[in-house]
mmCIF file of C-alpha atoms and ligand atoms in Angstrom:
data_model
loop_
_atom_site.group_PDB
_atom_site.id
_atom_site.type_symbol
_atom_site.label_atom_id
_atom_site.label_comp_id
_atom_site.label_asym_id
_atom_site.label_seq_id
_atom_site.Cartn_x
_atom_site.Cartn_y
_atom_site.Cartn_z
ATOM 1 C CA MET R 9 -20.753 3.962 11.702
ATOM 2 C CA GLN R 10 -22.711 2.893 14.776
ATOM 3 C CA THR R 11 -22.136 -0.530 16.336
ATOM 4 C CA LYS R 12 -22.480 -1.969 19.840
ATOM 5 C CA LEU R 13 -18.814 -1.047 20.362
ATOM 6 C CA THR R 14 -19.131 2.614 19.369
ATOM 7 C CA GLU R 15 -22.191 2.816 21.648
ATOM 8 C CA LEU R 16 -20.458 1.108 24.587
ATOM 9 C CA LEU R 17 -17.340 3.261 24.411
ATOM 10 C CA GLY R 18 -18.811 6.519 23.118
ATOM 11 C CA ILE R 19 -16.502 6.624 20.086
ATOM 12 C CA GLN R 20 -17.041 7.452 16.416
ATOM 13 C CA TYR R 21 -15.515 4.408 14.654
ATOM 14 C CA PRO R 22 -15.480 0.743 15.784
ATOM 15 C CA ILE R 23 -11.684 0.668 15.956
ATOM 16 C CA MET R 24 -9.519 0.105 19.021
ATOM 17 C CA GLN R 25 -5.737 0.338 19.088
ATOM 18 C CA GLY R 26 -3.815 -2.567 20.596
ATOM 19 C CA GLY R 27 -1.925 -2.019 23.843
ATOM 20 C CA MET R 28 1.581 -2.615 22.552
ATOM 21 C CA ALA R 29 4.268 -2.841 25.250
ATOM 22 C CA TRP R 30 6.950 -0.104 25.088
ATOM 23 C CA ILE R 31 5.087 1.423 22.112
ATOM 24 C CA ALA R 32 1.508 2.416 22.985
ATOM 25 C CA ASP R 33 2.067 5.662 24.909
ATOM 26 C CA ALA R 34 0.072 8.881 25.371
ATOM 27 C CA SER R 35 1.173 10.131 21.935
ATOM 28 C CA LEU R 36 -0.286 7.194 19.993
ATOM 29 C CA ALA R 37 -3.298 6.703 22.285
ATOM 30 C CA SER R 38 -4.390 10.350 22.146
ATOM 31 C CA ALA R 39 -3.954 10.408 18.350
ATOM 32 C CA VAL R 40 -6.207 7.344 17.927
ATOM 33 C CA SER R 41 -8.832 8.762 20.292
ATOM 34 C CA ASN R 42 -8.725 12.174 18.599
ATOM 35 C CA ALA R 43 -9.252 10.430 15.236
ATOM 36 C CA GLY R 44 -12.449 8.782 16.508
ATOM 37 C CA GLY R 45 -11.161 5.359 17.598
ATOM 38 C CA LEU R 46 -10.196 4.174 21.059
ATOM 39 C CA GLY R 47 -6.541 4.823 21.881
ATOM 40 C CA ILE R 48 -4.863 2.617 24.459
ATOM 41 C CA ILE R 49 -1.866 3.224 26.713
ATOM 42 C CA SER R 50 0.135 0.071 27.475
ATOM 43 C CA ALA R 51 0.956 -0.416 31.160
ATOM 44 C CA MET R 52 3.294 -3.300 30.156
ATOM 45 C CA ASN R 53 5.708 -3.994 33.049
ATOM 46 C CA ALA R 54 5.758 -0.376 34.251
ATOM 47 C CA ASN R 55 4.932 0.705 37.807
ATOM 48 C CA ALA R 56 1.815 2.682 38.752
ATOM 49 C CA ASP R 57 3.613 6.060 38.844
ATOM 50 C CA TRP R 58 4.822 5.705 35.259
ATOM 51 C CA VAL R 59 1.387 4.676 33.983
ATOM 52 C CA ARG R 60 -0.357 7.464 35.962
ATOM 53 C CA GLU R 61 1.993 10.015 34.377
ATOM 54 C CA GLU R 62 1.120 8.675 30.899
ATOM 55 C CA ILE R 63 -2.636 8.782 31.679
ATOM 56 C CA ARG R 64 -2.371 12.415 32.793
ATOM 57 C CA LYS R 65 -0.330 13.295 29.718
ATOM 58 C CA CYS R 66 -2.986 11.640 27.532
ATOM 59 C CA ARG R 67 -5.698 13.697 29.229
ATOM 60 C CA THR R 68 -3.894 16.896 28.219
ATOM 61 C CA MET R 69 -3.787 15.662 24.603
ATOM 62 C CA THR R 70 -7.383 14.490 24.139
ATOM 63 C CA ASP R 71 -10.791 15.010 25.691
ATOM 64 C CA LYS R 72 -12.085 11.805 24.061
ATOM 65 C CA PRO R 73 -12.323 8.384 25.773
ATOM 66 C CA PHE R 74 -9.149 6.300 25.902
ATOM 67 C CA GLY R 75 -8.024 3.133 27.644
ATOM 68 C CA VAL R 76 -5.173 1.456 29.492
ATOM 69 C CA ASN R 77 -4.038 -2.078 28.672
ATOM 70 C CA ILE R 78 -2.967 -4.064 31.712
ATOM 71 C CA MET R 79 -0.634 -6.968 31.063
ATOM 72 C CA LEU R 80 -1.635 -9.383 33.812
ATOM 73 C CA MET R 81 1.826 -10.983 34.063
ATOM 74 C CA SER R 82 3.324 -7.615 35.055
ATOM 75 C CA PRO R 83 5.057 -7.609 38.459
ATOM 76 C CA HIS R 84 3.220 -4.325 39.177
ATOM 77 C CA VAL R 85 -0.246 -5.566 38.195
ATOM 78 C CA GLU R 86 -1.861 -5.037 41.645
ATOM 79 C CA GLU R 87 -0.764 -1.395 42.072
ATOM 80 C CA VAL R 88 -1.542 -0.537 38.426
ATOM 81 C CA ALA R 89 -5.009 -2.109 38.705
ATOM 82 C CA LYS R 90 -5.746 0.020 41.785
ATOM 83 C CA MET R 91 -4.357 3.178 40.198
ATOM 84 C CA VAL R 92 -6.524 2.940 37.047
ATOM 85 C CA ALA R 93 -9.584 2.760 39.316
ATOM 86 C CA GLU R 94 -8.400 5.838 41.273
ATOM 87 C CA GLU R 95 -7.782 7.696 38.019
ATOM 88 C CA LYS R 96 -11.165 6.545 36.693
ATOM 89 C CA VAL R 97 -9.764 5.803 33.238
ATOM 90 C CA PRO R 98 -12.672 5.351 30.818
ATOM 91 C CA VAL R 99 -11.638 1.868 29.584
ATOM 92 C CA VAL R 100 -9.363 -0.980 30.663
ATOM 93 C CA THR R 101 -8.288 -3.843 28.416
ATOM 94 C CA THR R 102 -6.295 -6.759 29.793
ATOM 95 C CA GLY R 103 -3.962 -9.309 28.256
ATOM 96 C CA ALA R 104 -2.107 -12.537 28.990
ATOM 97 C CA GLY R 105 -4.328 -13.730 31.839
ATOM 98 C CA ASN R 106 -7.650 -13.725 33.691
ATOM 99 C CA PRO R 107 -8.595 -10.290 35.133
ATOM 100 C CA SER R 108 -11.714 -11.456 37.043
ATOM 101 C CA ARG R 109 -10.292 -10.533 40.473
ATOM 102 C CA PHE R 110 -10.118 -6.845 39.509
ATOM 103 C CA VAL R 111 -13.502 -6.522 37.810
ATOM 104 C CA LYS R 112 -15.529 -5.470 40.887
ATOM 105 C CA MET R 113 -13.083 -2.682 41.773
ATOM 106 C CA TRP R 114 -13.016 -1.353 38.206
ATOM 107 C CA LYS R 115 -16.794 -1.491 37.816
ATOM 108 C CA GLU R 116 -17.276 0.469 41.043
ATOM 109 C CA ALA R 117 -14.980 3.142 39.588
ATOM 110 C CA GLY R 118 -17.080 3.276 36.388
ATOM 111 C CA VAL R 119 -14.324 1.797 34.225
ATOM 112 C CA LYS R 120 -15.440 -0.143 31.113
ATOM 113 C CA ILE R 121 -13.709 -3.534 31.040
ATOM 114 C CA LEU R 122 -12.713 -5.356 27.829
ATOM 115 C CA PRO R 123 -10.475 -8.364 28.528
ATOM 116 C CA VAL R 124 -8.536 -9.933 25.670
ATOM 117 C CA VAL R 125 -9.425 -13.625 25.446
ATOM 118 C CA ALA R 126 -7.936 -16.425 23.390
ATOM 119 C CA SER R 127 -10.588 -19.059 24.241
ATOM 120 C CA THR R 128 -14.341 -19.384 24.815
ATOM 121 C CA ALA R 129 -13.668 -20.638 28.385
ATOM 122 C CA LEU R 130 -12.028 -17.364 29.433
ATOM 123 C CA ALA R 131 -14.651 -15.354 27.520
ATOM 124 C CA LYS R 132 -17.431 -16.993 29.563
ATOM 125 C CA MET R 133 -15.496 -16.549 32.805
ATOM 126 C CA VAL R 134 -14.965 -12.814 32.321
ATOM 127 C CA GLU R 135 -18.568 -12.335 31.182
ATOM 128 C CA ARG R 136 -19.706 -13.947 34.448
ATOM 129 C CA ALA R 137 -17.306 -11.688 36.379
ATOM 130 C CA GLY R 138 -18.913 -8.588 34.785
ATOM 131 C CA ALA R 139 -16.822 -7.648 31.738
ATOM 132 C CA ASP R 140 -18.549 -5.166 29.391
ATOM 133 C CA ALA R 141 -17.225 -6.807 26.201
ATOM 134 C CA VAL R 142 -14.428 -9.131 25.150
ATOM 135 C CA ILE R 143 -11.658 -8.791 22.595
ATOM 136 C CA ALA R 144 -11.233 -12.158 20.868
ATOM 137 C CA GLU R 145 -7.639 -12.187 19.672
ATOM 138 C CA GLY R 146 -6.413 -14.825 17.244
ATOM 139 C CA GLY R 147 -2.851 -16.059 16.965
ATOM 140 C CA GLU R 148 -2.222 -13.987 13.813
ATOM 141 C CA SER R 149 -1.602 -11.071 16.156
ATOM 142 C CA GLY R 150 1.757 -9.805 17.287
ATOM 143 C CA GLY R 151 3.014 -10.345 20.804
ATOM 144 C CA HIS R 152 1.638 -12.926 23.200
ATOM 145 C CA VAL R 153 -0.535 -15.340 21.227
ATOM 146 C CA GLY R 154 -3.115 -18.034 21.883
ATOM 147 C CA ASP R 155 -3.573 -21.211 19.815
ATOM 148 C CA LEU R 156 -6.670 -20.374 17.768
ATOM 149 C CA THR R 157 -6.891 -18.258 14.644
ATOM 150 C CA THR R 158 -9.133 -15.201 14.492
ATOM 151 C CA MET R 159 -11.348 -16.972 11.915
ATOM 152 C CA ALA R 160 -11.988 -19.888 14.292
ATOM 153 C CA LEU R 161 -12.011 -17.978 17.595
ATOM 154 C CA VAL R 162 -14.282 -15.003 16.898
ATOM 155 C CA PRO R 163 -17.497 -16.823 15.889
ATOM 156 C CA GLN R 164 -17.080 -19.334 18.725
ATOM 157 C CA VAL R 165 -16.693 -16.525 21.258
ATOM 158 C CA VAL R 166 -19.679 -14.723 19.683
ATOM 159 C CA ASP R 167 -21.764 -17.884 20.242
ATOM 160 C CA ALA R 168 -20.418 -18.401 23.780
ATOM 161 C CA VAL R 169 -21.229 -15.004 25.320
ATOM 162 C CA ASN R 170 -23.990 -12.389 25.322
ATOM 163 C CA ILE R 171 -21.704 -9.352 25.583
ATOM 164 C CA PRO R 172 -20.231 -7.546 22.540
ATOM 165 C CA VAL R 173 -17.170 -9.124 20.901
ATOM 166 C CA VAL R 174 -14.307 -7.206 19.294
ATOM 167 C CA ALA R 175 -12.099 -9.078 16.808
ATOM 168 C CA ALA R 176 -8.303 -8.822 16.889
ATOM 169 C CA GLY R 177 -5.395 -10.511 15.174
ATOM 170 C CA GLY R 178 -4.727 -10.265 11.433
ATOM 171 C CA ILE R 179 -6.878 -7.182 10.818
ATOM 172 C CA ALA R 180 -5.351 -4.177 9.086
ATOM 173 C CA ASP R 181 -7.843 -2.783 6.581
ATOM 174 C CA GLY R 182 -11.483 -2.491 5.573
ATOM 175 C CA ARG R 183 -11.592 -6.091 4.343
ATOM 176 C CA GLY R 184 -10.531 -7.318 7.771
ATOM 177 C CA MET R 185 -13.112 -5.122 9.452
ATOM 178 C CA VAL R 186 -15.958 -6.428 7.265
ATOM 179 C CA ALA R 187 -14.747 -10.009 7.800
ATOM 180 C CA ALA R 188 -14.890 -9.350 11.553
ATOM 181 C CA PHE R 189 -18.482 -8.098 11.214
ATOM 182 C CA ALA R 190 -19.356 -11.209 9.194
ATOM 183 C CA LEU R 191 -18.031 -13.351 12.054
ATOM 184 C CA GLY R 192 -20.324 -11.521 14.477
ATOM 185 C CA ALA R 193 -17.888 -9.006 15.983
ATOM 186 C CA CYS R 194 -18.956 -5.377 16.477
ATOM 187 C CA GLY R 195 -15.534 -3.827 16.081
ATOM 188 C CA VAL R 196 -11.839 -4.462 15.601
ATOM 189 C CA GLN R 197 -8.611 -3.958 17.473
ATOM 190 C CA MET R 198 -5.495 -3.258 15.394
ATOM 191 C CA GLY R 199 -1.910 -3.114 16.579
ATOM 192 C CA THR R 200 0.523 -3.711 13.740
ATOM 193 C CA ARG R 201 -1.003 -1.129 11.391
ATOM 194 C CA PHE R 202 -0.738 1.572 14.081
ATOM 195 C CA LEU R 203 2.921 0.665 14.703
ATOM 196 C CA VAL R 204 3.932 2.681 11.655
ATOM 197 C CA ALA R 205 1.656 5.646 12.378
ATOM 198 C CA LYS R 206 3.397 9.035 12.276
ATOM 199 C CA GLU R 207 2.255 9.626 15.876
ATOM 200 C CA CYS R 208 3.757 6.309 17.014
ATOM 201 C CA THR R 209 7.017 7.043 18.837
ATOM 202 C CA VAL R 210 8.528 3.570 18.296
ATOM 203 C CA SER R 211 12.111 3.451 16.935
ATOM 204 C CA ALA R 212 12.708 4.101 13.218
ATOM 205 C CA GLU R 213 14.304 0.636 12.933
ATOM 206 C CA TYR R 214 11.041 -0.962 14.175
ATOM 207 C CA LYS R 215 8.945 0.876 11.578
ATOM 208 C CA LYS R 216 11.477 -0.052 8.895
ATOM 209 C CA LYS R 217 11.195 -3.739 9.788
ATOM 210 C CA VAL R 218 7.360 -3.683 9.720
ATOM 211 C CA LEU R 219 7.319 -1.823 6.374
ATOM 212 C CA ALA R 220 9.809 -4.301 4.886
ATOM 213 C CA ALA R 221 8.001 -7.398 6.192
ATOM 214 C CA LYS R 222 6.287 -9.851 3.845
ATOM 215 C CA ASP R 223 3.582 -12.429 4.555
ATOM 216 C CA ILE R 224 5.929 -15.047 6.019
ATOM 217 C CA SER R 225 8.181 -12.641 7.920
ATOM 218 C CA THR R 226 6.893 -13.387 11.443
ATOM 219 C CA MET R 227 7.343 -16.414 13.693
ATOM 220 C CA VAL R 228 6.359 -17.568 17.179
ATOM 221 C CA THR R 229 8.951 -18.263 19.858
ATOM 222 C CA GLY R 230 8.640 -18.885 23.591
ATOM 223 C CA ARG R 231 6.264 -21.872 23.557
ATOM 224 C CA ARG R 232 8.653 -23.848 25.769
ATOM 225 C CA LEU R 233 8.282 -21.289 28.596
ATOM 226 C CA GLY R 234 4.510 -21.075 28.154
ATOM 227 C CA HIS R 235 4.605 -17.514 26.754
ATOM 228 C CA PRO R 236 4.477 -17.805 22.982
ATOM 229 C CA VAL R 237 5.074 -14.467 21.245
ATOM 230 C CA ARG R 238 4.919 -13.542 17.572
ATOM 231 C CA ALA R 239 7.697 -11.323 16.253
ATOM 232 C CA ILE R 240 9.415 -10.426 12.997
ATOM 233 C CA LYS R 241 12.087 -13.009 12.131
ATOM 234 C CA THR R 242 15.525 -11.601 12.958
ATOM 235 C CA ALA R 243 18.896 -12.837 14.185
ATOM 236 C CA TYR R 244 17.416 -12.626 17.710
ATOM 237 C CA THR R 245 14.363 -14.832 17.023
ATOM 238 C CA ASN R 246 16.511 -17.350 15.105
ATOM 239 C CA GLN R 247 18.914 -17.588 18.054
ATOM 240 C CA TYR R 248 15.990 -17.855 20.507
ATOM 241 C CA ALA R 249 14.427 -20.644 18.453
ATOM 242 C CA LYS R 250 17.743 -22.520 18.422
ATOM 243 C CA LEU R 251 18.190 -22.246 22.207
ATOM 244 C CA GLU R 252 14.540 -23.187 22.750
ATOM 245 C CA ALA R 253 14.964 -26.368 20.707
ATOM 246 C CA ASP R 254 18.104 -27.335 22.649
ATOM 247 C CA SER R 255 16.863 -29.452 25.555
ATOM 248 C CA ASN R 256 20.243 -29.065 27.300
ATOM 249 C CA TYR R 257 19.741 -25.294 27.473
ATOM 250 C CA PRO R 258 18.068 -24.489 30.830
ATOM 251 C CA ASP R 259 14.725 -22.625 31.081
ATOM 252 C CA GLU R 260 16.217 -19.971 33.393
ATOM 253 C CA LYS R 261 18.863 -19.040 30.829
ATOM 254 C CA LEU R 262 16.245 -18.938 28.061
ATOM 255 C CA GLU R 263 14.166 -16.577 30.204
ATOM 256 C CA GLU R 264 17.256 -14.421 30.745
ATOM 257 C CA PHE R 265 17.933 -14.308 26.997
ATOM 258 C CA GLY R 266 14.578 -12.573 26.466
ATOM 259 C CA VAL R 267 14.888 -9.931 29.174
ATOM 260 C CA GLY R 268 14.948 -6.375 27.821
ATOM 261 C CA SER R 269 14.486 -7.445 24.195
ATOM 262 C CA LEU R 270 11.187 -5.557 23.688
ATOM 263 C CA ARG R 271 12.686 -2.314 25.005
ATOM 264 C CA LYS R 272 15.768 -2.804 22.819
ATOM 265 C CA ALA R 273 13.540 -3.083 19.736
ATOM 266 C CA ALA R 274 11.000 -0.356 20.543
ATOM 267 C CA LYS R 275 13.211 2.267 22.184
ATOM 268 C CA ASP R 276 16.784 1.595 21.019
ATOM 269 C CA GLY R 277 16.037 0.216 17.540
ATOM 270 C CA ASN R 278 18.641 -2.474 18.243
ATOM 271 C CA ALA R 279 18.363 -4.671 15.129
ATOM 272 C CA GLU R 280 20.618 -7.401 16.597
ATOM 273 C CA GLU R 281 19.281 -7.869 20.140
ATOM 274 C CA GLY R 282 15.756 -6.478 19.834
ATOM 275 C CA CYS R 283 12.526 -8.501 19.653
ATOM 276 C CA PHE R 284 10.266 -6.796 17.095
ATOM 277 C CA LEU R 285 6.739 -7.982 17.933
ATOM 278 C CA ALA R 286 4.338 -7.728 14.980
ATOM 279 C CA GLY R 287 1.361 -9.577 13.547
ATOM 280 C CA GLN R 288 1.057 -11.671 10.404
ATOM 281 C CA ILE R 289 -0.466 -8.760 8.488
ATOM 282 C CA ALA R 290 2.823 -6.814 8.737
ATOM 283 C CA GLY R 291 3.272 -7.774 5.080
ATOM 284 C CA MET R 292 0.212 -5.634 4.218
ATOM 285 C CA VAL R 293 1.500 -2.532 5.991
ATOM 286 C CA LYS R 294 3.399 -0.611 3.372
ATOM 287 C CA GLU R 295 3.158 3.057 4.277
ATOM 288 C CA GLU R 296 3.772 5.358 7.218
ATOM 289 C CA GLN R 297 0.599 7.440 7.615
ATOM 290 C CA THR R 298 -1.028 9.590 10.251
ATOM 291 C CA VAL R 299 -3.471 7.827 12.571
ATOM 292 C CA ALA R 300 -6.322 9.814 10.981
ATOM 293 C CA GLU R 301 -5.287 8.586 7.516
ATOM 294 C CA ILE R 302 -5.130 4.974 8.729
ATOM 295 C CA ILE R 303 -8.588 5.131 10.294
ATOM 296 C CA ALA R 304 -10.051 6.910 7.242
ATOM 297 C CA ASP R 305 -8.562 4.232 4.954
ATOM 298 C CA VAL R 306 -9.963 1.337 7.021
ATOM 299 C CA MET R 307 -13.413 2.953 7.236
ATOM 300 C CA LYS R 308 -13.485 3.842 3.532
ATOM 301 C CA GLY R 309 -12.570 0.268 2.611
ATOM 302 C CA ALA R 310 -15.168 -1.193 4.954
ATOM 303 C CA GLU R 311 -17.941 1.168 3.893
ATOM 304 C CA LYS R 312 -17.321 0.423 0.209
ATOM 305 C CA LEU R 313 -17.621 -3.327 0.844
ATOM 306 C CA MET R 314 -20.740 -2.829 2.930
ATOM 307 C CA GLU R 315 -22.597 -0.646 0.435
ATOM 308 C CA GLY R 316 -26.117 -1.936 0.284
ATOM 309 C CA VAL R 317 -25.425 -4.481 3.019
ATOM 310 C CA LYS R 318 -27.418 -4.094 6.210
ATOM 311 C CA TRP R 319 -25.971 -5.949 9.154
ATOM 312 C CA ASP R 320 -26.991 -5.696 12.770
ATOM 313 C CA VAL R 321 -23.592 -5.463 14.448
HETATM 314 O O1 TUI I 166 -1.200 -9.881 25.806
HETATM 315 C C1 TUI I 166 -1.192 -9.822 24.616
HETATM 316 N N1 TUI I 166 -0.096 -9.496 23.897
HETATM 317 C C2 TUI I 166 1.140 -9.258 24.450
HETATM 318 S S1 TUI I 166 1.519 -9.227 26.083
HETATM 319 C C3 TUI I 166 3.094 -8.890 25.748
HETATM 320 S S2 TUI I 166 4.291 -8.682 26.971
HETATM 321 C C4 TUI I 166 4.967 -10.218 27.114
HETATM 322 N N2 TUI I 166 6.271 -10.274 27.154
HETATM 323 C C5 TUI I 166 6.887 -11.444 27.251
HETATM 324 C C6 TUI I 166 6.174 -12.617 27.343
HETATM 325 C C7 TUI I 166 4.827 -12.574 27.299
HETATM 326 C C8 TUI I 166 4.198 -11.351 27.173
HETATM 327 C C9 TUI I 166 3.275 -8.799 24.410
HETATM 328 N N3 TUI I 166 2.175 -8.987 23.713
HETATM 329 N N4 TUI I 166 -2.313 -10.050 23.926
HETATM 330 C C10 TUI I 166 -3.506 -10.433 24.578
HETATM 331 C C11 TUI I 166 -3.574 -11.899 24.732
HETATM 332 N N5 TUI I 166 -3.987 -12.493 25.797
HETATM 333 N N6 TUI I 166 -3.246 -12.785 23.804
HETATM 334 C C12 TUI I 166 -3.489 -14.021 24.333
HETATM 335 C C13 TUI I 166 -3.956 -13.817 25.614
HETATM 336 C C14 TUI I 166 -4.339 -14.778 26.570
HETATM 337 C C15 TUI I 166 -3.846 -16.069 26.531
HETATM 338 C C16 TUI I 166 -4.194 -16.987 27.497
HETATM 339 C C17 TUI I 166 -5.191 -14.407 27.598
HETATM 340 C C18 TUI I 166 -5.528 -15.303 28.565
HETATM 341 C C19 TUI I 166 -5.038 -16.582 28.502
HETATM 342 O O2 TUI I 166 -5.371 -17.508 29.454
HETATM 343 C C20 TUI I 166 -5.250 -17.012 30.736
HETATM 344 C C21 TUI I 166 -5.789 -17.841 31.816
HETATM 345 O O3 TUI I 166 -5.174 -17.703 32.885
HETATM 346 O O4 TUI I 166 -6.797 -18.519 31.634
#
């Protein structure tokens, strides 16, 4: 299937993998790229040396294009931004902020730039700065979320900019992909469905929680600190929500409560203290499959729905 996204990135299918912190490593990214999508390594809060190592590992595992997701709130954002330009990674996606100050440097290095946006204002800003496309991510997604839903955000971003738009948040199968096309997107980014891929090295406890999730199993915490994140409801999120609602509980201590919780979920499989980020479609993810099987299933579903339909996407 050819779309503006497959053309821009030089990939076979219009599917990107989300840059999930502590989860999206060279193993998952190379598997997605080898299966014809765009795999992404998450730079999360890691330093440049760690991310460089992962990039080089990925290059030994695939000769296809891949990307690095830069979380703009990372304390190492400046050094990581410079390093991805030095390494000339094919694609950079960004999250949780405005990447405009890095765009010139990345463009000069030939890096394709796809910022994640949660509003039309940021979409227009990054288009002006020189972004190649935007990923419009609705609040159905896991992790750091904006206010708008995918259904409301994607068409408004499509109308606001002239660069290609990728839809993210709440997409896990062919129906979601075709819905994204109907809204004017030229591809999708999926995170939660790839969480349970065989090639995903996340803890067994994490996969178990995603596979057991139902429609109403996720919730958003962290609004009080300005960093709302969606995760699977657990003892940890319930406790966080309680502390967050207690106006006598200081912000600093709330911040402290969250430190290390993503690592505890992804690496240690700590069911009590871990924060298991996942999107609202976790309830639709029922089977551990290889990345190739996941991509084949999404494409088969989409192609069946699009039989006889001719869309210019
Ligand atoms: O970034 C994500 N998802 C994430 S980041 C993350 S790590 C984290 N850990 C603790 C607290 C916060 C984050 C886990 N999941 N997705 C992309 C995304 N970006 N979603 C929403 C946004 C966004 C929101 C507001 C981007 C820009 C924005 O406005 C920025 C501005 O400065 O205008």
